[in-house]
Amino acid sequence: MASAPEDPVLERYFKGHKAAITSADFSPHGQQLATASWDTFLMLWNFKPQARAFRYVGHKDVVTSVQFSPLGNLLASASRDRTVRLWIPDKRGKSSEFKAHTAPVRSVDFSADGQFLATASEDKSIKVWNMYRQRFLYSLYRHTHWVRCAKFSPDGRLIVSCSEDKTIKIWDTTNKQCVNNFSDSLGFANFVDFNPNGTCIASAGSDHTVKIWDIRVNKLLQHYRVHSSGVNCVSFHPSGNYLITASSDGTLKILDLLEGRLIYTLQGHTGPVFTVSFSKGGELFASGGADAQVLLWRTNFDEMNCKDIIKRNLKRLHFDSPPHLLDIYPRTPHLHEGKIETVEINPKLEVIDLQTSTPPVVDILSFDSTTTTETTVRTPPDKGEGICGYFLNPSLTTSECFPTTLKKKTEDMSDLPSESQRSIPLAVTDALGHIMEQLNVLTQTVSILEQRLTLTEDKLKDCLENQQKLFSAIHQKS
C-alpha cells in the first residue's frame, strides 16, 4: 500500500562508508550532512545532484560522534582514539586535535552560541572546552561508569549526561555542580538530549524504552515501549512535538509527544540503527546504522498538521488526559503502547524510483594530523567484531557476533609478528603510548594550574594593596 501524501518518505540514500554509521548531523543551512563511522572517517555529503562527497582522514580509530557548530563553520568529532577534532568543513579539511580524555570519547556537543564544546568519555568524565581559544576549561566528575553522551541545554546553562552507571545527571555550567539525578534500575541510557525549549529531556534506553523527563518537577512524564531492542539515539523535531528514535531492532519510530503515541514505524535499514537526526528546520531527517548506509528522509507529516496540533493542545491543560508535554504536573508516569493507528512504512516495498547517491569521494588528509598516507590506509573493523566489542550492550550483541569475533582475533594473532621478531616488544610500545597520553594530560593540567596560580597571585596583590591603603588611611586619621 502506498504512503499517504503526509507520510514520511525515503528520498535517497548515500553510499561511501565502509563500516557502520555511528553519528549524523545536518549543517545549519540544511544543504549538507556530516556522518561518522566505524571506518575511522568523517564524510560530508552535499545534497546537490552529482556533487562530490568529502571524506576526512585523521582519526586513528572508530569515530563515535560528529556535530556542526551553530554557524556551520566547524565540525567537531569524537573518536575511540581518545581525541576530539575540530575540522573546517571544506575541501582543505584543516583540523586541530584536542587531547585530554584518557579513554575513548563517545560524544561531542556545541552550546547554542557556539562558544563551548562538551565531550563525554569512557574515562567517566565530561569535559567542557572554550571554542574561541580552543582550550580545555573544566571537567565534570560524578559518574561511576562510562559516560555515553553529554548535551547542552538550549540556553547553555545546563548539561545533561547519561552513563552506564544507570544514571542521567543534570549539571549547572555556572557552578559546575550536579543539580539533578535520574536513575533507572533496569538499564542505562545510550543517548540523552533536551527538547527544543529546554524543559524536558528524552533518553534512549538499553532496556528498549524511551523516556521523557520533566526537569522542572523532576518527574517521568512519558514512557514508551515501542521497540523490541535497545534504543540507540533520539532526535527532537524543532517544534518539540515529535521525537524520532533509532533502535537495534532495525527500525525508526516517530512519536507524537502531544498525543502521547507512536505514529510511524520506518523500515529502511538492514541491521541495527545507531543514529538519527532531524535537520534544523525539521523538513528532513537522516539515519545510519550497521548496514553502512545513510538514509535521507523527507518528513512531510509536520507540514500538514503541526500548527493544528499545537492549537488543539494549547487547550489541553486538564489532568484527565494522558500526560503530555504541556502538562506541567503529571500525576503519574504513563506507559505508552503502540496503537492501531500506527502507520508502518517499508521503502523497499513502496518506493520504486528511489534516488541512489554514490557520489565521487574526495579523500582529504588533515594538515595538522601526524598521520601519513601509509598509515591512513586502514582496514575497517569487522562489522560483527565492532558492534559486539565496542558497544558492550546486550541488546546489540547477536549470536552471530561471537564466532566472528573469535575468528577475527585468531586471524589477527596469526598475522602479528612474534615477540622475537619485533625490535621493540609490544608491551613496551603500549606502555610508552600510555605514558605519552598521561604526559599530555599532565601538561594541560599544569597549564590550568599555572593560570589559576597567576589569578591567585593577582588577587593577593590586590588585597595587599588595598590593605596598605587602608592602613595608610587609618594612620593619617590617628
Coordinates of C-alpha atoms in Angstrom, one line a residue, residues 229 248 272 383-384 387-388 393-405:
S229 CA 15.6 -4.0 21.2
S248 CA 18.9 -2.1 17.2
P272 CA 20.7 -2.1 13.9
K383 CA 31.2 -5.4 11.5
G384 CA 30.5 -8.3 13.8
I387 CA 29.4 -3.9 17.1
C388 CA 29.9 -6.6 19.8
N393 CA 25.3 -3.7 25.0
P394 CA 23.4 -7.0 25.3
S395 CA 20.7 -5.6 23.0
L396 CA 23.3 -5.1 20.2
T397 CA 25.0 -8.5 20.5
T398 CA 23.7 -11.4 18.5
S399 CA 24.8 -15.0 18.4
E400 CA 26.4 -14.3 15.0
C401 CA 28.8 -11.8 16.6
F402 CA 30.7 -14.1 18.8
P403 CA 32.1 -16.7 16.3
T404 CA 33.1 -13.8 14.1
T405 CA 34.9 -12.1 17.0

